[in-house]
GROMACS .gro file of C-alpha atoms in nm:
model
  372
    1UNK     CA    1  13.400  12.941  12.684
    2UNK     CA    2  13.258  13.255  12.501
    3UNK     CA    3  13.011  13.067  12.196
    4UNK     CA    4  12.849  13.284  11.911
    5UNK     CA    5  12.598  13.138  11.697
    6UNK     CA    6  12.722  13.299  11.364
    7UNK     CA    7  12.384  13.299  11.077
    8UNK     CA    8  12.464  13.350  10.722
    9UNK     CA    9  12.150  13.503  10.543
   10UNK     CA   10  12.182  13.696  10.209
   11UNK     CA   11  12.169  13.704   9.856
   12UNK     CA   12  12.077  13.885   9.547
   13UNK     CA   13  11.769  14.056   9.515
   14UNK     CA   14  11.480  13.896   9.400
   15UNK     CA   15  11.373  13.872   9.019
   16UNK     CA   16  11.072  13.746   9.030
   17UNK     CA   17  10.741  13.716   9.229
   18UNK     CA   18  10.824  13.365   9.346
   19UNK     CA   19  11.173  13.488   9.445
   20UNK     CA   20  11.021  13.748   9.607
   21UNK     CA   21  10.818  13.555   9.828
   22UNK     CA   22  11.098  13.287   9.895
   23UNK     CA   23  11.307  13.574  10.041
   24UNK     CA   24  11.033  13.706  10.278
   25UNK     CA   25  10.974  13.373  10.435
   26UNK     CA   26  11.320  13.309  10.440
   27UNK     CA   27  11.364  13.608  10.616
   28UNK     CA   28  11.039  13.605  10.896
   29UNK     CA   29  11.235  13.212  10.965
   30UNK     CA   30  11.557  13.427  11.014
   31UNK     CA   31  11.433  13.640  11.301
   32UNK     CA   32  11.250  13.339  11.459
   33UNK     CA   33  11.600  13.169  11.428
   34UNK     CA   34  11.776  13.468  11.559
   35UNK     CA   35  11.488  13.513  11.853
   36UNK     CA   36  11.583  13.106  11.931
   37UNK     CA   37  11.939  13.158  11.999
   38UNK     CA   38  11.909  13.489  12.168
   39UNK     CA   39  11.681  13.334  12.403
   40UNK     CA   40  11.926  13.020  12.461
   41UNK     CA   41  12.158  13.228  12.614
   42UNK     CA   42  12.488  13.256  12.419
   43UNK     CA   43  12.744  13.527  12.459
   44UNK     CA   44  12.671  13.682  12.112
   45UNK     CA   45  12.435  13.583  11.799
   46UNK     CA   46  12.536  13.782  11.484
   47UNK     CA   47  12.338  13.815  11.140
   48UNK     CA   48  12.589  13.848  10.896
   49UNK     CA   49  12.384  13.980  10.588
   50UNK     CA   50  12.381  14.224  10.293
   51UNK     CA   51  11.993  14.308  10.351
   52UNK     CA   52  11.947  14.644  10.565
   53UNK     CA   53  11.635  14.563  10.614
   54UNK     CA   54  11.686  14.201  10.748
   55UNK     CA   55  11.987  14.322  10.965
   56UNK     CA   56  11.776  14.668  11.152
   57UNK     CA   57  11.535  14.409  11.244
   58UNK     CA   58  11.755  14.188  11.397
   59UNK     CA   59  11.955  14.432  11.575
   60UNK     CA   60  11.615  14.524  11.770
   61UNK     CA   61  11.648  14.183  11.834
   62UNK     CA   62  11.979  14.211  12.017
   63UNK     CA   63  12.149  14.024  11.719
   64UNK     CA   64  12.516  14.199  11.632
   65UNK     CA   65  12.507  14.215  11.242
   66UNK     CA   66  12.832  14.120  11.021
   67UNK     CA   67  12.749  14.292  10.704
   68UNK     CA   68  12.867  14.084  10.403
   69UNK     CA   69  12.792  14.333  10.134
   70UNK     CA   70  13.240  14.470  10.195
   71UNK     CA   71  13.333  14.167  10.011
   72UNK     CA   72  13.250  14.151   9.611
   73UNK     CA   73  13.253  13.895   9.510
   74UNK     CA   74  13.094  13.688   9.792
   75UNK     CA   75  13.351  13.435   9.865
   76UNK     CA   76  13.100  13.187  10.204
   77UNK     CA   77  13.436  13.046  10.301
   78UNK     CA   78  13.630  13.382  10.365
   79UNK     CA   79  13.308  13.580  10.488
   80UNK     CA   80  13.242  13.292  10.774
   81UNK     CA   81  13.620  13.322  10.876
   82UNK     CA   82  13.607  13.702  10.910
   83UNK     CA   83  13.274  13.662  11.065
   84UNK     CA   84  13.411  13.409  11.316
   85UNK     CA   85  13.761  13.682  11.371
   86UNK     CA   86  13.497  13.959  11.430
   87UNK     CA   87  13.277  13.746  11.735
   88UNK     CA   88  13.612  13.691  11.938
   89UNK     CA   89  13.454  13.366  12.031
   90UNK     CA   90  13.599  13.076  12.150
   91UNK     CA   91  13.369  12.822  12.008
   92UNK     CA   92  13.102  12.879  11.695
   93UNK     CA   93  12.739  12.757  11.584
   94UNK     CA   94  12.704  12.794  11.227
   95UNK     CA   95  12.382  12.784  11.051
   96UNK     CA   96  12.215  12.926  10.714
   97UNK     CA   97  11.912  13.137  10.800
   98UNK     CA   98  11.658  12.902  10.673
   99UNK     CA   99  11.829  12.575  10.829
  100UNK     CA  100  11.666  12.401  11.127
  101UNK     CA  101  11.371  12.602  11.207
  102UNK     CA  102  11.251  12.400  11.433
  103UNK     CA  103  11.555  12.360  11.638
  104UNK     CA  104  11.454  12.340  12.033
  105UNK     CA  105  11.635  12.483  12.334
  106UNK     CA  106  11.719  12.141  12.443
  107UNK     CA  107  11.900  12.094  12.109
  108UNK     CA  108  12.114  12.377  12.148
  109UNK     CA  109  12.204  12.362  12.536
  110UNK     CA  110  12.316  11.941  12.364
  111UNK     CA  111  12.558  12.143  12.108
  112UNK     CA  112  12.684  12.320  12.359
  113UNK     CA  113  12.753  12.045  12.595
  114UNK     CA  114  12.902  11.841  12.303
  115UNK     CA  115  13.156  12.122  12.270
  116UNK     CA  116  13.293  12.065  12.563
  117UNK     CA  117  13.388  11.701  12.556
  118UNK     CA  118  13.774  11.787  12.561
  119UNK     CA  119  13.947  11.806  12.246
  120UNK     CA  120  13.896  12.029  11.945
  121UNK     CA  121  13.507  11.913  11.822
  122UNK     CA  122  13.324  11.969  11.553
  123UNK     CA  123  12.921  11.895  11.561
  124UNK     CA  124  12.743  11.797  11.243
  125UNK     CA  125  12.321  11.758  11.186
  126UNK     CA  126  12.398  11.575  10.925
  127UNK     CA  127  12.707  11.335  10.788
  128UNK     CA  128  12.655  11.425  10.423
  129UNK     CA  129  12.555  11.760  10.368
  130UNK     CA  130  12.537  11.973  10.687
  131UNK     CA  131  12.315  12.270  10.776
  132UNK     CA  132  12.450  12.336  11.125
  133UNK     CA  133  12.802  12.320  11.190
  134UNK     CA  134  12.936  12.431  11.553
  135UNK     CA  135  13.274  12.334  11.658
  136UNK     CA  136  13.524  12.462  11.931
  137UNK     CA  137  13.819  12.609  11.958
  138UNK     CA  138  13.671  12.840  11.666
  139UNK     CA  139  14.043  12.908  11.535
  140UNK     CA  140  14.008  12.593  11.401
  141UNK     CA  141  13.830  12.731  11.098
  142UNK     CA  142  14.166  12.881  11.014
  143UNK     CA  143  14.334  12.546  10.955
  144UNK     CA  144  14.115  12.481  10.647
  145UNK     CA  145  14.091  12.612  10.308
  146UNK     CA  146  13.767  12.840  10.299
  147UNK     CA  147  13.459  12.623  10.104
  148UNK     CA  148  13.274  12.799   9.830
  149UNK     CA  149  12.947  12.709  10.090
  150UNK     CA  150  12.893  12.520  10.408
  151UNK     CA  151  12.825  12.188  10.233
  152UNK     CA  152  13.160  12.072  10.324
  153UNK     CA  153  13.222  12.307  10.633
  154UNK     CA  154  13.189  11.977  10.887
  155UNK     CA  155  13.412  11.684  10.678
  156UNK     CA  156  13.709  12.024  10.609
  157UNK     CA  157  13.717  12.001  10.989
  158UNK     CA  158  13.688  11.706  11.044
  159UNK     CA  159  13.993  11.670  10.851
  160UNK     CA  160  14.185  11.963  11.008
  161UNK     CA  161  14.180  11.687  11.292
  162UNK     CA  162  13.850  11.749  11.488
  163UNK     CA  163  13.640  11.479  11.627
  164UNK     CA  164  13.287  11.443  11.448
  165UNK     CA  165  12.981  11.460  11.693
  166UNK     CA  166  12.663  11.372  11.507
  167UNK     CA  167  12.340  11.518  11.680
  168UNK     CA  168  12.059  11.269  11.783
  169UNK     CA  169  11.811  11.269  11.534
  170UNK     CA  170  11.467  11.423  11.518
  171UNK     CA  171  11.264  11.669  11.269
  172UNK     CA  172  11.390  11.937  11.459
  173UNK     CA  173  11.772  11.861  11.356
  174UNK     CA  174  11.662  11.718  10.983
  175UNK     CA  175  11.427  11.974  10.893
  176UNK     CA  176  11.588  12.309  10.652
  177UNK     CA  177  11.429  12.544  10.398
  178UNK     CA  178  11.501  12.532  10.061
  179UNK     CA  179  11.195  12.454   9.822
  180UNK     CA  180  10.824  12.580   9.848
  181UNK     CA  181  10.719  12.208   9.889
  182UNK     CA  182  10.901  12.269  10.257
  183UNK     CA  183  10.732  12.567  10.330
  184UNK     CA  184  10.393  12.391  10.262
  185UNK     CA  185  10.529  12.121  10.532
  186UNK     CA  186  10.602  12.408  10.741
  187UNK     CA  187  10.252  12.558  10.740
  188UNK     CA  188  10.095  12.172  10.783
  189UNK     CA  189  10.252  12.077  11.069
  190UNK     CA  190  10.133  12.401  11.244
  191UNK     CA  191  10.480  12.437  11.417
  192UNK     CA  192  10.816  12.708  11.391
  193UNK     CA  193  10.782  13.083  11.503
  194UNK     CA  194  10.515  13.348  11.514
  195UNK     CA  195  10.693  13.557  11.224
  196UNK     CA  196  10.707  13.220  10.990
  197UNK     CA  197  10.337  13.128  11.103
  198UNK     CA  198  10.236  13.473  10.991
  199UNK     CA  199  10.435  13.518  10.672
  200UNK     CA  200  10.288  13.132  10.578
  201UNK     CA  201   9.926  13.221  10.634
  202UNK     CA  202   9.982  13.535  10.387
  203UNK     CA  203  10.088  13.264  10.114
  204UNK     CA  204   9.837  13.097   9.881
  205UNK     CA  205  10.060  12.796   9.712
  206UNK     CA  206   9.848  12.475   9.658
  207UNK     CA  207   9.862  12.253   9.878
  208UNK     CA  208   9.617  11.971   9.832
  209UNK     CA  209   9.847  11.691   9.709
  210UNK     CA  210  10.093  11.714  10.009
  211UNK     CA  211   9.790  11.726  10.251
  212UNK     CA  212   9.646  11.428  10.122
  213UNK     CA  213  10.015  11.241  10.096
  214UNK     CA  214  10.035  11.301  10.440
  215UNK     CA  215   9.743  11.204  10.579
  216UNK     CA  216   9.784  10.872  10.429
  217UNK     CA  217  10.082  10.810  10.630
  218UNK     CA  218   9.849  10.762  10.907
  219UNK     CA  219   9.647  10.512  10.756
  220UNK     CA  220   9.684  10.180  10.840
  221UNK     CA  221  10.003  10.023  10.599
  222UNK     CA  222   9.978  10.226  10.334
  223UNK     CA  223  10.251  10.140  10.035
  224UNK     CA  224  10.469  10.446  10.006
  225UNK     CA  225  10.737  10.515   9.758
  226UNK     CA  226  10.993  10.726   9.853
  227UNK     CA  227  11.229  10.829   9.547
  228UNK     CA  228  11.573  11.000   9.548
  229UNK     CA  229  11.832  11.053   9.815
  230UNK     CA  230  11.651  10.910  10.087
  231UNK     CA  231  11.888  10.866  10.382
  232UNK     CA  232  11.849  10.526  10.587
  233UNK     CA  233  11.762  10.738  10.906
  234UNK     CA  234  11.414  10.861  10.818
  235UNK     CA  235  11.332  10.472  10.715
  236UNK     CA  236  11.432  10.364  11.047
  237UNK     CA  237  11.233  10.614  11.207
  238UNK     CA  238  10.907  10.494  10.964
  239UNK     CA  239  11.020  10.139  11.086
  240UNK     CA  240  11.009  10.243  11.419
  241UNK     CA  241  10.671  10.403  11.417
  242UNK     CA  242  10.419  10.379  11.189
  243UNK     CA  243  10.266  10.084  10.985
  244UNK     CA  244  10.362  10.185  10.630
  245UNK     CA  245  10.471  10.006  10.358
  246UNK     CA  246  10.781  10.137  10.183
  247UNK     CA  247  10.907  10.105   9.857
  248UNK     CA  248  11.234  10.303   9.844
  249UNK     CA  249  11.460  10.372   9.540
  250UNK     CA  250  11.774  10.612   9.711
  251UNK     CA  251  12.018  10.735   9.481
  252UNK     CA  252  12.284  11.012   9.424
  253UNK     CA  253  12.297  11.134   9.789
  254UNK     CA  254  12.559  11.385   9.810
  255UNK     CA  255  12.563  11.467   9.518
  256UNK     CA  256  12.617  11.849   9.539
  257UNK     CA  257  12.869  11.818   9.875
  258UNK     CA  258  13.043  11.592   9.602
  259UNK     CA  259  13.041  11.780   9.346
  260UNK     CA  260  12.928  11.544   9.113
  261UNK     CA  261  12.592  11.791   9.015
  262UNK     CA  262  12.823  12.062   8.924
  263UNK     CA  263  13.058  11.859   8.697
  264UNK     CA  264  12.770  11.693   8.539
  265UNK     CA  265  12.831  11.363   8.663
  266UNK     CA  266  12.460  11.259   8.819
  267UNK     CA  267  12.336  10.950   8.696
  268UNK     CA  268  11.956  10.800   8.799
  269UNK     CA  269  11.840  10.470   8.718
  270UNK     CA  270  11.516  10.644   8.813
  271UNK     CA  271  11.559  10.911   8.524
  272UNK     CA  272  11.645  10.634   8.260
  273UNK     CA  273  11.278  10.455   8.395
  274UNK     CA  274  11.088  10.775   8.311
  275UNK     CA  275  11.248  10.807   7.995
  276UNK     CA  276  11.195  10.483   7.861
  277UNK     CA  277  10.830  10.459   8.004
  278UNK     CA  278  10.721  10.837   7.964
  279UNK     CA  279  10.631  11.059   8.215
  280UNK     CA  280  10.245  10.951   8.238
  281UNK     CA  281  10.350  10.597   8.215
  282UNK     CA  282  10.578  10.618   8.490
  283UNK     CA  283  10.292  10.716   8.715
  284UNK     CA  284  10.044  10.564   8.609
  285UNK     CA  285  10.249  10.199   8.701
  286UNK     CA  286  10.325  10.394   9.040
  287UNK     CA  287   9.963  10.420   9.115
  288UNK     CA  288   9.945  10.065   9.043
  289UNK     CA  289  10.164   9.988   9.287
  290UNK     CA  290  10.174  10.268   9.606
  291UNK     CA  291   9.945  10.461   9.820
  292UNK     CA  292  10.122  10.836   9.778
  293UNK     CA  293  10.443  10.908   9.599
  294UNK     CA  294  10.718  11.127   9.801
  295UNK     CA  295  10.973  11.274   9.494
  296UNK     CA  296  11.262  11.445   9.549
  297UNK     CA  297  11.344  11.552   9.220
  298UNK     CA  298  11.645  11.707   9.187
  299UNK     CA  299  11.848  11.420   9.100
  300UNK     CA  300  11.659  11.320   8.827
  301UNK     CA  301  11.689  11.722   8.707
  302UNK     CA  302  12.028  11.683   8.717
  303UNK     CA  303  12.063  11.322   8.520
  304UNK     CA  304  12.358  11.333   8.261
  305UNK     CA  305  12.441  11.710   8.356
  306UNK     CA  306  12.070  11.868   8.266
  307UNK     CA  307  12.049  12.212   8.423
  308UNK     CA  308  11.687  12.320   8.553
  309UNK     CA  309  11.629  12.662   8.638
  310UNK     CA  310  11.526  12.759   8.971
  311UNK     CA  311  11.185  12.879   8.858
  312UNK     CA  312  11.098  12.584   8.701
  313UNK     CA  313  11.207  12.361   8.956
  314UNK     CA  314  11.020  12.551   9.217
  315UNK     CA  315  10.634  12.571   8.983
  316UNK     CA  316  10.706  12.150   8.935
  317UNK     CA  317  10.720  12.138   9.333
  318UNK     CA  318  10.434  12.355   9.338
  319UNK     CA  319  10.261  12.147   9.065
  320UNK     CA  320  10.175  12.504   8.856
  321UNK     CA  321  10.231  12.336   8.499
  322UNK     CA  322  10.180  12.646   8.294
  323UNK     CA  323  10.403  12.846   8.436
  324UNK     CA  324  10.703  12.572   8.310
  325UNK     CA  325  10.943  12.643   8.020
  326UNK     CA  326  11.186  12.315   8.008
  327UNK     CA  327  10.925  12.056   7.797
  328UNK     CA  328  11.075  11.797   8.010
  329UNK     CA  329  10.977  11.899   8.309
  330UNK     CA  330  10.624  12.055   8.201
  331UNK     CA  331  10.534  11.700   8.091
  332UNK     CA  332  10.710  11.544   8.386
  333UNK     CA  333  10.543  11.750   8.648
  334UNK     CA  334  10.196  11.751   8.455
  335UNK     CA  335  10.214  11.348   8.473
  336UNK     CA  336  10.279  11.392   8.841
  337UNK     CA  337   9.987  11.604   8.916
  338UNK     CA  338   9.773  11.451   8.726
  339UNK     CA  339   9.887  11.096   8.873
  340UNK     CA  340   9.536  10.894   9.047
  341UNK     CA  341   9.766  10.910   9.393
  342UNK     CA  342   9.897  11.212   9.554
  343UNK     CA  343  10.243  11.312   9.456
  344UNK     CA  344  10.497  11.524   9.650
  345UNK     CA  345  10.742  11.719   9.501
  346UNK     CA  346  11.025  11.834   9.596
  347UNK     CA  347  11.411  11.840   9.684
  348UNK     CA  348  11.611  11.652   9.960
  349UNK     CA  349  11.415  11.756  10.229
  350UNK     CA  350  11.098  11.592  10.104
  351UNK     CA  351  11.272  11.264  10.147
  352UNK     CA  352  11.470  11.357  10.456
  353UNK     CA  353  11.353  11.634  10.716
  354UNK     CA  354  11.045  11.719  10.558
  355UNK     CA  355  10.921  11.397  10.546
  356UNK     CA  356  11.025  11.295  10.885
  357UNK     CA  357  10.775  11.625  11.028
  358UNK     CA  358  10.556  11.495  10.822
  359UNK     CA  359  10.605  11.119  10.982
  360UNK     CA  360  10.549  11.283  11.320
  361UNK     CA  361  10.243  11.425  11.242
  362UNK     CA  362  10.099  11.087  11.102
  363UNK     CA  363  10.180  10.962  11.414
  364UNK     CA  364  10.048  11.216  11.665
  365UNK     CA  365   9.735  11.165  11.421
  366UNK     CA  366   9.722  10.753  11.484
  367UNK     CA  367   9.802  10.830  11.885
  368UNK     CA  368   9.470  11.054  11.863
  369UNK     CA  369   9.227  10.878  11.701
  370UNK     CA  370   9.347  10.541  11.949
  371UNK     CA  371   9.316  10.777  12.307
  372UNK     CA  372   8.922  10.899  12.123
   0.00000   0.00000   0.00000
C-alpha cells in the first residue's frame, strides 16, 4: 500500500506585521512537519502550496510540491482531490501545515497500521473538527462532494461509507496552530522542531499571564475555570492526573464544522453574563472564585453573529489593549488583563490541545519536585 502524507500550507500574503510573523512560524512548523513524515518513512510527502519560497525549501527536504497557485479561486475541496490524483497513492494522510506539531513517530507508524484494518477507513484526531484526516483506499475522496476546508473532510467520509478510527489521545494528537496564545504554549513547553524552536526564540509576544496560569496547574488543587468549547477529553485527562479544581462552562463546540458561526447562529450564555455584569465585573467575581482563568474566546466573539477581525482577536490573545479597534473587545480584553488572577486567552486550542501540553507540563513539574 503506497501512503502519501498530503500537507496543505498557503494563503495570501501577509498585511500586517502580526500576519507577517504568523506566516513565518507557520511556515518553520511546516518544514519540521514535513522533516517528521519524511523521516517516518512513507512512499511520498508532498507540500502543496502557493509560496515559492516555502515549497524550494521543502523540496531540499525531499518533499514533492503540489503547487496550488493553478487554481483561482482556491476551491480546499478540489485542490486536495487533485493533490491526492497527482500522489498515485493508495492511501492518504492529510494535515494543515500548522496541525499537530508535535505528532511522534509512534503516532504515525499507529495511522498507518489503522489503515490497514480491512475495509475502506478513515482516521480522525478529532470527532468534531479534525486536523488530520488519513484514510485508505484514497479514491474514496472521490465519492464526496469537495468541502470548502477540512473541517468536515472526516464525517464526508465517514458518510461515503468508511469506518471512523479515532486516534488515542495525547497533546501530541490535540495540539494545532492557530492563535499566538498557541505559539506561546509552544515556546513554554520547550518541545516541537529545531526550525519552530528557532523562529519562537526570535519572537517577543508577552507571555507572563500564560506562564503564571500554568504554573498554577501544578499547585496543589487549584480552582480552574475553563470557559468555551471545552471537550470532555482534556477534563478526563485533568481528572486523571493532577489535583485541580475545575469549574467548566463548555459551550458551542463545533460551531464552525457546523456552520452555525458563519450563519450567525452562536449563542453563549457566557456572552449574555459579561454583558449583563460588564467586562471588569465579570472578572473581578472570577477572581473571587478560581485560581487562573483558561478563555477560549471565540465563541463569545461570535455571540448573535458579531464578526471580530483577525487582528483584534489575535492583540486580545496577546493581551496588547491598544492596539484594539472593536470597543467591545478593547474593554473585554483590558478587564481580562487587568483581572487579580492570570487569564489565558485564546481560541479552541486553549481549552483543548493547548491546554492539555500545558496539563503535561504541570505534571512533569509535580513528578519533579516529589523525586527532589
Amino acid at each position: 500500500m503506497r501512503t502519501a502524507a498530503i500537507i496543505f500550507e498557503g494563503g495570501p500574503e501577509p498585511e500586517n506585521e502580526l500576519q507577517e510573523c504568523l506566516m513565518g512560524l507557520r511556515h518553520a512548523v511546516t518544514l519540521d512537519t514535513v522533516a517528521k513524515f519524511r523521516a517516518a518513512g512513507l512512499d511520498q510527502v508532498v507540500l502543496a502550496t502557493n509560496y515559492p519560497a516555502l515549497a524550494a525549501a521543502a523540496e531540499r527536504l525531499g518533499a514533492g510540491v503540489f503547487d496550488t497557485r493553478g487554481s483561482a479561486p482556491f476551491h480546499f475541496g478540489r485542490s486536495l482531490q487533485r493533490a491526492v490524483r497527482a500522489s498515485g497513492a493508495d492511501a492518504v494522510i492529510y494535515l494543515s501545515g500548522a496541525a499537530l506539531p508535535l505528532i511522534e513517530q509512534h503516532e504515525i507508524a499507529w495511522i498507518r497500521q489503522a489503515l490497514l484494518q480491512g475495509g475502506p477507513t478513515v482516521v480522525v484526531n478529532n470527532v468534531q473538527s479534525v486536523d488530520l484526516v488519513a484514510w485508505y483506499p484514497a479514491s474514496y475522496l472521490e465519492r464526496v462532494e469537495p468541502p470548502e476546508n477540512d473541517n468536515l473532510l472526516g464525517w464526508l467520509l465517514q458518510e461515503a461509507g468508511m469506518e471512523r478510527v479515532l486516534i488515542p489521545h495525547s497533546a501530541a494528537i490535540h495540539f494545532d496552530l492557530d492563535t499566538p496564545t498557541d505559539y506561546l504554549i509552544l515556546a513554554l513547553s520547550g518541545r516541537g522542531g529545531p526550525r519552530a524552536q528557532a523562529a519562537l526564540r526570535a519572537v517577543s509576544w508577552p507571555g507572563d499571564r500564560l506562564r503564571a496560569a500554568a504554573d498554577i496547574l501544578a499547585t496543589e488543587l487549584p480552582e480552574v475555570a475553563l470557559i468555551g468549547r471545552v471537550g470532555s477529553a482534556i477534563m478526563e485527562h485533568f481528572n486523571r492526573n493532577l489535583p485541580v479544581r475545575l469549574r467548566v462552562f463548555s459551550e458551542e463546540r463545533g460551531m464552525k464544522a457546523l456552520g452555525r458561526e458563519a450563519r450567525g447562529e452562536v449563542r453563549s450564555l457566557v456572552a449574555d453574563m459579561v454583558a449583563d455584569l460588564g467586562p471588569e465585573r465579570f472578572f473581578d467575581r472570577m477572581g473571587d472564585v478560581c485560581s487562573a482563568v483558561f478563555f477560549d474566546t471565540r465563541v463569545l466573539f461570535a455571540d448573535r453573529g458579531r464578526r471580530v477581525s483577525e487582528w483584534d482577536r489575535f492583540h486580545s490573545d496577546l493581551g496588547m489593549v491598544e492596539r484594539i479597534g472593536d470597543p467591545f473587545v478593547r474593554a473585554f480584553t483590558r478587564a481580562a488583563v487587568n483581572c487579580r488572577i492570570p487569564v489565558v486567552l485564546g481560541g479552541h486550542s486553549v481549552v483543548a490541545g493547548g491546554l492539555w501540553l500545558l496539563a503535561d507540563r504541570a505534571i512533569a513539574m509535580r513528578e519533579e519536585t516529589a523525586g527532589a
